Amino acid sequence: MATNSDKQEKWRGRHDLKVIGAGFSRTGSYSLKMALEQLGFRPCWHIIDIMADDDKANALMWWRNIDKKIKTDKYSIDFDEFYKELANGAQAAVDWPTFFYWEEIAEYYPNCKLILTIR
């Protein structure tokens, strides 16, 4: 049977999420999204992207039970499923839900860079 340390060693993303915006909403996250995309980190996931797109809104259903999974068995979470598949291969992510889970996402993608925005 696999132990938590075994699971932890294997718990790494295969998708290459490069940048996480760890600041709350309304701290310049949309401006950060635009800047990251201009720098070539396309696409950059931001909650505003789903406002008028039903298909992308369905992607948020993926996050529905994340809180429970993080508290019980975070190593069962496959962030690649969201960032690679449902977020169209995002190279960067800012705003909700990314900022809320930035520690777990940074652990899953250990080579990504973090940008903290404050107000």
Short mmCIF file of N, CA, C and O in Angstrom, two decimals:
data_model
loop_
_atom_site.label_atom_id
_atom_site.label_comp_id
_atom_site.label_asym_id
_atom_site.label_seq_id
_atom_site.Cartn_x
_atom_site.Cartn_y
_atom_site.Cartn_z
N MET A 1 0.84 -1.19 0.00
CA MET A 1 0.00 0.00 0.00
C MET A 1 0.88 1.25 0.00
O MET A 1 1.86 1.33 0.73
N ALA A 2 0.51 2.22 -0.81
CA ALA A 2 1.31 3.45 -0.92
C ALA A 2 1.11 4.34 0.30
O ALA A 2 -0.01 4.54 0.76
N THR A 3 2.20 4.85 0.82
CA THR A 3 2.13 5.77 1.95
C THR A 3 2.00 7.19 1.42
O THR A 3 2.16 7.46 0.22
N ASN A 4 1.72 8.14 2.33
CA ASN A 4 1.62 9.54 1.92
C ASN A 4 2.92 10.05 1.34
O ASN A 4 2.92 10.83 0.40
N SER A 5 4.06 9.61 1.88
CA SER A 5 5.34 10.08 1.34
C SER A 5 5.56 9.52 -0.08
O SER A 5 6.13 10.21 -0.93
N ASP A 6 5.10 8.30 -0.34
CA ASP A 6 5.18 7.75 -1.70
C ASP A 6 4.32 8.56 -2.66
O ASP A 6 4.73 8.90 -3.76
N LYS A 7 3.10 8.87 -2.21
CA LYS A 7 2.18 9.66 -3.04
C LYS A 7 2.76 11.06 -3.29
O LYS A 7 2.67 11.58 -4.38
N GLN A 8 3.36 11.64 -2.23
CA GLN A 8 3.91 12.99 -2.35
C GLN A 8 5.03 13.03 -3.39
O GLN A 8 5.11 13.98 -4.16
N GLU A 9 5.88 12.01 -3.41
CA GLU A 9 6.97 11.99 -4.38
C GLU A 9 6.45 11.93 -5.81
O GLU A 9 7.07 12.47 -6.72
N LYS A 10 5.34 11.27 -6.03
CA LYS A 10 4.77 11.12 -7.37
C LYS A 10 3.82 12.26 -7.73
O LYS A 10 3.38 12.35 -8.86
N TRP A 11 3.49 13.10 -6.76
CA TRP A 11 2.49 14.15 -6.96
C TRP A 11 3.14 15.37 -7.61
O TRP A 11 3.49 16.34 -6.96
N ARG A 12 3.35 15.29 -8.90
CA ARG A 12 3.97 16.37 -9.66
C ARG A 12 3.22 16.52 -10.98
O ARG A 12 2.84 15.53 -11.61
N GLY A 13 3.05 17.76 -11.39
CA GLY A 13 2.36 18.01 -12.63
C GLY A 13 3.17 17.65 -13.86
O GLY A 13 4.38 17.85 -13.89
N ARG A 14 2.51 17.12 -14.85
CA ARG A 14 3.15 16.85 -16.14
C ARG A 14 2.99 18.06 -17.07
O ARG A 14 3.81 18.31 -17.90
N HIS A 15 1.90 18.79 -16.88
CA HIS A 15 1.68 20.02 -17.63
C HIS A 15 2.62 21.09 -17.09
O HIS A 15 2.96 21.09 -15.91
N ASP A 16 3.04 22.00 -17.93
CA ASP A 16 4.04 22.99 -17.52
C ASP A 16 3.40 24.34 -17.18
O ASP A 16 3.52 25.29 -17.93
N LEU A 17 2.71 24.41 -16.04
CA LEU A 17 2.19 25.68 -15.57
C LEU A 17 3.39 26.50 -15.10
O LEU A 17 4.14 26.06 -14.23
N LYS A 18 3.60 27.66 -15.69
CA LYS A 18 4.83 28.41 -15.45
C LYS A 18 4.70 29.51 -14.39
O LYS A 18 5.66 29.81 -13.71
N VAL A 19 3.51 30.14 -14.29
CA VAL A 19 3.35 31.28 -13.38
C VAL A 19 2.01 31.18 -12.66
O VAL A 19 0.99 30.91 -13.28
N ILE A 20 2.05 31.43 -11.35
CA ILE A 20 0.84 31.50 -10.54
C ILE A 20 0.75 32.90 -9.96
O ILE A 20 1.69 33.39 -9.33
N GLY A 21 -0.39 33.54 -10.15
CA GLY A 21 -0.68 34.80 -9.49
C GLY A 21 -1.32 34.47 -8.15
O GLY A 21 -2.43 33.95 -8.12
N ALA A 22 -0.63 34.75 -7.06
CA ALA A 22 -1.10 34.36 -5.73
C ALA A 22 -1.87 35.47 -5.02
O ALA A 22 -2.22 35.32 -3.86
N GLY A 23 -2.16 36.57 -5.71
CA GLY A 23 -2.90 37.66 -5.08
C GLY A 23 -4.40 37.50 -5.21
O GLY A 23 -4.90 36.88 -6.16
N PHE A 24 -5.12 38.04 -4.26
CA PHE A 24 -6.58 37.99 -4.29
C PHE A 24 -7.15 38.72 -5.49
O PHE A 24 -6.45 39.52 -6.13
N SER A 25 -8.43 38.49 -5.75
CA SER A 25 -9.14 39.26 -6.76
C SER A 25 -9.09 40.74 -6.38
O SER A 25 -8.98 41.08 -5.21
N ARG A 26 -9.16 41.59 -7.37
CA ARG A 26 -9.16 43.04 -7.19
C ARG A 26 -7.82 43.57 -6.70
O ARG A 26 -7.74 44.62 -6.04
N THR A 27 -6.73 42.84 -6.99
CA THR A 27 -5.39 43.34 -6.65
C THR A 27 -4.56 43.49 -7.93
O THR A 27 -3.34 43.33 -7.91
N GLY A 28 -5.24 43.75 -9.03
CA GLY A 28 -4.55 43.89 -10.31
C GLY A 28 -4.41 42.58 -11.05
O GLY A 28 -3.55 42.45 -11.93
N SER A 29 -5.24 41.60 -10.72
CA SER A 29 -5.10 40.27 -11.34
C SER A 29 -5.38 40.30 -12.84
O SER A 29 -4.72 39.60 -13.60
N TYR A 30 -6.33 41.13 -13.28
CA TYR A 30 -6.60 41.19 -14.72
C TYR A 30 -5.43 41.87 -15.45
O TYR A 30 -5.03 41.42 -16.53
N SER A 31 -4.88 42.90 -14.86
CA SER A 31 -3.71 43.55 -15.47
C SER A 31 -2.53 42.58 -15.51
O SER A 31 -1.78 42.54 -16.50
N LEU A 32 -2.38 41.78 -14.46
CA LEU A 32 -1.32 40.77 -14.44
C LEU A 32 -1.57 39.74 -15.53
O LEU A 32 -0.64 39.33 -16.23
N LYS A 33 -2.81 39.32 -15.71
CA LYS A 33 -3.16 38.38 -16.79
C LYS A 33 -2.73 38.95 -18.14
O LYS A 33 -2.08 38.27 -18.93
N MET A 34 -3.08 40.19 -18.41
CA MET A 34 -2.74 40.82 -19.69
C MET A 34 -1.22 40.93 -19.86
O MET A 34 -0.70 40.65 -20.94
N ALA A 35 -0.52 41.30 -18.81
CA ALA A 35 0.95 41.41 -18.87
C ALA A 35 1.59 40.05 -19.14
O ALA A 35 2.49 39.93 -19.98
N LEU A 36 1.12 39.02 -18.44
CA LEU A 36 1.69 37.69 -18.63
C LEU A 36 1.45 37.20 -20.06
O LEU A 36 2.35 36.61 -20.67
N GLU A 37 0.27 37.46 -20.60
CA GLU A 37 0.00 37.05 -21.98
C GLU A 37 0.88 37.82 -22.96
O GLU A 37 1.35 37.25 -23.94
N GLN A 38 1.11 39.11 -22.71
CA GLN A 38 2.01 39.88 -23.58
C GLN A 38 3.43 39.34 -23.52
O GLN A 38 4.17 39.41 -24.49
N LEU A 39 3.81 38.78 -22.38
CA LEU A 39 5.14 38.21 -22.21
C LEU A 39 5.24 36.79 -22.77
O LEU A 39 6.30 36.18 -22.73
N GLY A 40 4.13 36.28 -23.29
CA GLY A 40 4.15 34.97 -23.94
C GLY A 40 3.58 33.83 -23.12
O GLY A 40 3.59 32.68 -23.57
N PHE A 41 3.09 34.10 -21.92
CA PHE A 41 2.50 33.05 -21.09
C PHE A 41 1.02 32.92 -21.43
O PHE A 41 0.15 33.32 -20.66
N ARG A 42 0.76 32.36 -22.61
CA ARG A 42 -0.61 32.22 -23.12
C ARG A 42 -1.00 30.76 -23.18
O ARG A 42 -0.18 29.94 -23.57
N PRO A 43 -2.25 30.49 -22.87
CA PRO A 43 -3.23 31.37 -22.24
C PRO A 43 -2.97 31.49 -20.74
O PRO A 43 -2.33 30.65 -20.14
N CYS A 44 -3.49 32.58 -20.19
CA CYS A 44 -3.42 32.80 -18.76
C CYS A 44 -4.84 32.70 -18.22
O CYS A 44 -5.71 33.47 -18.62
N TRP A 45 -5.08 31.74 -17.34
CA TRP A 45 -6.42 31.53 -16.78
C TRP A 45 -6.77 32.64 -15.81
O TRP A 45 -5.99 33.01 -14.94
N HIS A 46 -7.95 33.22 -15.98
CA HIS A 46 -8.50 34.23 -15.08
C HIS A 46 -10.00 33.97 -15.01
O HIS A 46 -10.60 33.60 -16.01
N ILE A 47 -10.59 34.16 -13.89
CA ILE A 47 -12.01 33.87 -13.70
C ILE A 47 -12.89 34.63 -14.70
O ILE A 47 -13.94 34.15 -15.11
N ILE A 48 -12.45 35.79 -15.14
CA ILE A 48 -13.25 36.59 -16.08
C ILE A 48 -13.43 35.88 -17.43
O ILE A 48 -14.38 36.14 -18.15
N ASP A 49 -12.52 34.97 -17.73
CA ASP A 49 -12.61 34.25 -19.00
C ASP A 49 -13.88 33.42 -19.13
O ASP A 49 -14.30 33.10 -20.24
N ILE A 50 -14.49 33.07 -18.04
CA ILE A 50 -15.66 32.21 -18.11
C ILE A 50 -16.98 32.96 -18.12
O ILE A 50 -18.02 32.37 -18.32
N MET A 51 -16.95 34.26 -17.91
CA MET A 51 -18.19 35.02 -17.75
C MET A 51 -19.20 34.84 -18.88
O MET A 51 -20.38 34.72 -18.62
N ALA A 52 -18.76 34.80 -20.10
CA ALA A 52 -19.69 34.69 -21.22
C ALA A 52 -19.50 33.39 -22.01
O ALA A 52 -19.90 33.29 -23.15
N ASP A 53 -18.91 32.39 -21.38
CA ASP A 53 -18.59 31.16 -22.09
C ASP A 53 -19.07 29.96 -21.27
O ASP A 53 -18.45 29.57 -20.29
N ASP A 54 -20.20 29.37 -21.69
CA ASP A 54 -20.78 28.26 -20.94
C ASP A 54 -19.84 27.06 -20.85
O ASP A 54 -19.79 26.38 -19.83
N ASP A 55 -19.08 26.79 -21.91
CA ASP A 55 -18.16 25.65 -21.87
C ASP A 55 -17.09 25.84 -20.80
O ASP A 55 -16.75 24.92 -20.07
N LYS A 56 -16.54 27.05 -20.71
CA LYS A 56 -15.54 27.32 -19.69
C LYS A 56 -16.16 27.35 -18.30
O LYS A 56 -15.54 26.95 -17.33
N ALA A 57 -17.41 27.82 -18.21
CA ALA A 57 -18.10 27.81 -16.92
C ALA A 57 -18.22 26.39 -16.39
O ALA A 57 -18.10 26.15 -15.19
N ASN A 58 -18.41 25.45 -17.28
CA ASN A 58 -18.49 24.05 -16.86
C ASN A 58 -17.18 23.57 -16.24
O ASN A 58 -17.16 22.68 -15.40
N ALA A 59 -16.06 24.17 -16.66
CA ALA A 59 -14.76 23.79 -16.11
C ALA A 59 -14.69 24.08 -14.61
O ALA A 59 -14.00 23.38 -13.87
N LEU A 60 -15.42 25.07 -14.16
CA LEU A 60 -15.39 25.41 -12.73
C LEU A 60 -16.02 24.32 -11.87
O LEU A 60 -15.73 24.24 -10.68
N MET A 61 -16.85 23.50 -12.46
CA MET A 61 -17.43 22.39 -11.70
C MET A 61 -16.34 21.47 -11.18
O MET A 61 -16.51 20.80 -10.17
N TRP A 62 -15.19 21.45 -11.85
CA TRP A 62 -14.06 20.63 -11.43
C TRP A 62 -13.62 21.00 -10.01
O TRP A 62 -13.19 20.15 -9.25
N TRP A 63 -13.72 22.27 -9.67
CA TRP A 63 -13.25 22.76 -8.37
C TRP A 63 -14.24 22.49 -7.25
O TRP A 63 -13.93 22.71 -6.08
N ARG A 64 -15.38 22.00 -7.56
CA ARG A 64 -16.48 21.87 -6.60
C ARG A 64 -16.09 21.13 -5.32
O ARG A 64 -16.48 21.53 -4.23
N ASN A 65 -15.38 20.05 -5.42
CA ASN A 65 -15.04 19.25 -4.24
C ASN A 65 -13.57 19.33 -3.83
O ASN A 65 -13.10 18.51 -3.06
N ILE A 66 -12.87 20.31 -4.35
CA ILE A 66 -11.44 20.42 -4.07
C ILE A 66 -11.16 20.64 -2.58
O ILE A 66 -10.25 20.04 -2.02
N ASP A 67 -11.94 21.49 -1.92
CA ASP A 67 -11.72 21.72 -0.49
C ASP A 67 -11.71 20.42 0.29
O ASP A 67 -10.82 20.18 1.11
N LYS A 68 -12.69 19.58 0.04
CA LYS A 68 -12.78 18.30 0.74
C LYS A 68 -11.57 17.42 0.41
O LYS A 68 -10.98 16.81 1.29
N LYS A 69 -11.20 17.36 -0.86
CA LYS A 69 -10.07 16.52 -1.26
C LYS A 69 -8.76 17.01 -0.64
O LYS A 69 -7.93 16.22 -0.22
N ILE A 70 -8.57 18.32 -0.57
CA ILE A 70 -7.34 18.87 0.01
C ILE A 70 -7.24 18.49 1.49
O ILE A 70 -6.16 18.17 1.98
N LYS A 71 -8.36 18.49 2.17
CA LYS A 71 -8.35 18.15 3.60
C LYS A 71 -8.20 16.65 3.85
O LYS A 71 -7.70 16.25 4.88
N THR A 72 -8.66 15.82 2.91
CA THR A 72 -8.64 14.37 3.15
C THR A 72 -7.51 13.65 2.42
O THR A 72 -6.86 12.79 3.00
N ASP A 73 -7.28 13.98 1.15
CA ASP A 73 -6.22 13.31 0.38
C ASP A 73 -5.80 14.19 -0.79
O ASP A 73 -6.15 13.93 -1.94
N LYS A 74 -5.04 15.24 -0.49
CA LYS A 74 -4.67 16.18 -1.54
C LYS A 74 -3.85 15.53 -2.65
O LYS A 74 -3.85 15.99 -3.78
N TYR A 75 -3.17 14.43 -2.34
CA TYR A 75 -2.34 13.78 -3.35
C TYR A 75 -3.16 13.05 -4.40
O TYR A 75 -2.62 12.56 -5.38
N SER A 76 -4.47 13.02 -4.24
CA SER A 76 -5.33 12.42 -5.27
C SER A 76 -5.77 13.46 -6.30
O SER A 76 -6.36 13.12 -7.32
N ILE A 77 -5.47 14.73 -6.04
CA ILE A 77 -5.88 15.80 -6.95
C ILE A 77 -4.92 15.87 -8.13
O ILE A 77 -3.72 15.89 -7.96
N ASP A 78 -5.49 15.93 -9.33
CA ASP A 78 -4.70 16.06 -10.56
C ASP A 78 -4.94 17.44 -11.15
O ASP A 78 -5.88 17.64 -11.91
N PHE A 79 -4.11 18.42 -10.75
CA PHE A 79 -4.28 19.78 -11.25
C PHE A 79 -4.08 19.86 -12.77
O PHE A 79 -4.58 20.78 -13.42
N ASP A 80 -3.36 18.89 -13.34
CA ASP A 80 -3.21 18.85 -14.81
C ASP A 80 -4.56 18.74 -15.50
O ASP A 80 -4.76 19.29 -16.57
N GLU A 81 -5.46 18.00 -14.87
CA GLU A 81 -6.79 17.83 -15.45
C GLU A 81 -7.45 19.19 -15.67
O GLU A 81 -8.12 19.41 -16.67
N PHE A 82 -7.24 20.11 -14.73
CA PHE A 82 -7.82 21.44 -14.89
C PHE A 82 -6.98 22.32 -15.81
O PHE A 82 -7.45 22.78 -16.84
N TYR A 83 -5.72 22.56 -15.44
CA TYR A 83 -4.92 23.55 -16.16
C TYR A 83 -4.57 23.12 -17.58
O TYR A 83 -4.50 23.96 -18.47
N LYS A 84 -4.34 21.85 -17.81
CA LYS A 84 -3.99 21.40 -19.16
C LYS A 84 -5.23 21.19 -20.02
O LYS A 84 -5.30 21.66 -21.15
N GLU A 85 -6.20 20.50 -19.46
CA GLU A 85 -7.35 20.11 -20.27
C GLU A 85 -8.49 21.11 -20.23
O GLU A 85 -8.92 21.61 -21.26
N LEU A 86 -9.00 21.44 -19.04
CA LEU A 86 -10.17 22.30 -18.94
C LEU A 86 -9.85 23.78 -19.12
O LEU A 86 -10.71 24.54 -19.55
N ALA A 87 -8.63 24.20 -18.80
CA ALA A 87 -8.23 25.60 -18.97
C ALA A 87 -7.40 25.79 -20.24
O ALA A 87 -6.63 26.73 -20.36
N ASN A 88 -7.56 24.87 -21.16
CA ASN A 88 -6.94 24.98 -22.49
C ASN A 88 -5.43 25.13 -22.47
O ASN A 88 -4.86 25.93 -23.19
N GLY A 89 -4.77 24.38 -21.62
CA GLY A 89 -3.31 24.39 -21.61
C GLY A 89 -2.72 25.66 -21.04
O GLY A 89 -1.67 26.12 -21.48
N ALA A 90 -3.36 26.21 -20.03
CA ALA A 90 -2.88 27.47 -19.43
C ALA A 90 -1.41 27.37 -19.03
O ALA A 90 -0.99 26.40 -18.42
N GLN A 91 -0.65 28.39 -19.42
CA GLN A 91 0.75 28.48 -18.99
C GLN A 91 0.89 29.32 -17.73
O GLN A 91 1.91 29.28 -17.07
N ALA A 92 -0.16 30.09 -17.45
CA ALA A 92 -0.18 30.93 -16.25
C ALA A 92 -1.62 30.95 -15.73
O ALA A 92 -2.55 30.68 -16.48
N ALA A 93 -1.78 31.28 -14.47
CA ALA A 93 -3.11 31.34 -13.87
C ALA A 93 -3.12 32.37 -12.76
O ALA A 93 -2.20 32.43 -11.95
N VAL A 94 -4.15 33.19 -12.76
CA VAL A 94 -4.31 34.24 -11.75
C VAL A 94 -5.76 34.25 -11.29
O VAL A 94 -6.63 33.64 -11.91
N ASP A 95 -6.03 34.96 -10.22
CA ASP A 95 -7.38 35.14 -9.70
C ASP A 95 -7.94 33.83 -9.16
O ASP A 95 -7.23 32.86 -9.00
N TRP A 96 -9.23 33.82 -8.88
CA TRP A 96 -9.89 32.63 -8.33
C TRP A 96 -10.03 31.58 -9.40
O TRP A 96 -10.29 31.93 -10.54
N PRO A 97 -9.87 30.33 -9.13
CA PRO A 97 -9.60 29.69 -7.85
C PRO A 97 -8.11 29.52 -7.55
O PRO A 97 -7.74 29.03 -6.50
N THR A 98 -7.28 29.95 -8.49
CA THR A 98 -5.83 29.71 -8.34
C THR A 98 -5.28 30.32 -7.06
O THR A 98 -4.53 29.67 -6.34
N PHE A 99 -5.62 31.58 -6.77
CA PHE A 99 -5.02 32.22 -5.60
C PHE A 99 -5.40 31.51 -4.30
O PHE A 99 -4.65 31.49 -3.35
N PHE A 100 -6.58 30.90 -4.28
CA PHE A 100 -7.06 30.26 -3.07
C PHE A 100 -6.26 29.00 -2.74
O PHE A 100 -6.11 28.63 -1.58
N TYR A 101 -5.76 28.33 -3.78
CA TYR A 101 -5.03 27.08 -3.61
C TYR A 101 -3.58 27.19 -4.07
O TYR A 101 -2.97 26.21 -4.45
N TRP A 102 -3.01 28.39 -4.00
CA TRP A 102 -1.68 28.60 -4.58
C TRP A 102 -0.62 27.70 -3.95
O TRP A 102 0.29 27.25 -4.64
N GLU A 103 -0.73 27.41 -2.65
CA GLU A 103 0.30 26.58 -2.01
C GLU A 103 0.30 25.15 -2.57
O GLU A 103 1.36 24.60 -2.87
N GLU A 104 -0.88 24.58 -2.70
CA GLU A 104 -0.98 23.23 -3.24
C GLU A 104 -0.57 23.19 -4.71
O GLU A 104 0.12 22.26 -5.15
N ILE A 105 -0.96 24.20 -5.46
CA ILE A 105 -0.62 24.25 -6.89
C ILE A 105 0.89 24.42 -7.06
O ILE A 105 1.51 23.79 -7.91
N ALA A 106 1.49 25.26 -6.22
CA ALA A 106 2.95 25.46 -6.29
C ALA A 106 3.70 24.18 -5.92
O ALA A 106 4.76 23.89 -6.47
N GLU A 107 3.15 23.42 -4.99
CA GLU A 107 3.78 22.14 -4.64
C GLU A 107 3.65 21.16 -5.80
O GLU A 107 4.58 20.41 -6.10
N TYR A 108 2.52 21.19 -6.48
CA TYR A 108 2.27 20.28 -7.61
C TYR A 108 3.13 20.64 -8.82
O TYR A 108 3.57 19.77 -9.56
N TYR A 109 3.33 21.94 -9.03
CA TYR A 109 4.18 22.44 -10.12
C TYR A 109 5.40 23.13 -9.49
O TYR A 109 5.46 24.36 -9.42
N PRO A 110 6.38 22.38 -9.03
CA PRO A 110 7.48 22.97 -8.25
C PRO A 110 8.37 23.94 -9.03
O PRO A 110 9.09 24.72 -8.41
N ASN A 111 8.32 23.95 -10.34
CA ASN A 111 9.16 24.87 -11.12
C ASN A 111 8.46 26.17 -11.48
O ASN A 111 9.06 27.03 -12.12
N CYS A 112 7.21 26.32 -11.10
CA CYS A 112 6.49 27.54 -11.47
C CYS A 112 6.95 28.71 -10.61
O CYS A 112 7.48 28.54 -9.51
N LYS A 113 6.73 29.89 -11.11
CA LYS A 113 7.07 31.11 -10.41
C LYS A 113 5.79 31.68 -9.80
O LYS A 113 4.71 31.55 -10.36
N LEU A 114 5.92 32.34 -8.66
CA LEU A 114 4.79 32.95 -7.97
C LEU A 114 4.90 34.47 -8.06
O LEU A 114 5.98 35.02 -7.87
N ILE A 115 3.76 35.11 -8.30
CA ILE A 115 3.71 36.57 -8.27
C ILE A 115 2.60 36.94 -7.28
O ILE A 115 1.45 36.54 -7.47
N LEU A 116 2.95 37.68 -6.26
CA LEU A 116 1.96 38.12 -5.27
C LEU A 116 1.61 39.57 -5.55
O LEU A 116 2.48 40.45 -5.56
N THR A 117 0.32 39.82 -5.77
CA THR A 117 -0.16 41.19 -5.93
C THR A 117 -0.94 41.55 -4.69
O THR A 117 -1.65 40.71 -4.11
N ILE A 118 -0.81 42.80 -4.25
CA ILE A 118 -1.54 43.27 -3.07
C ILE A 118 -2.19 44.59 -3.41
O ILE A 118 -1.84 45.26 -4.37
N ARG A 119 -3.10 44.97 -2.58
CA ARG A 119 -3.83 46.22 -2.79
C ARG A 119 -3.52 47.18 -1.69
O ARG A 119 -3.39 46.86 -0.55
#
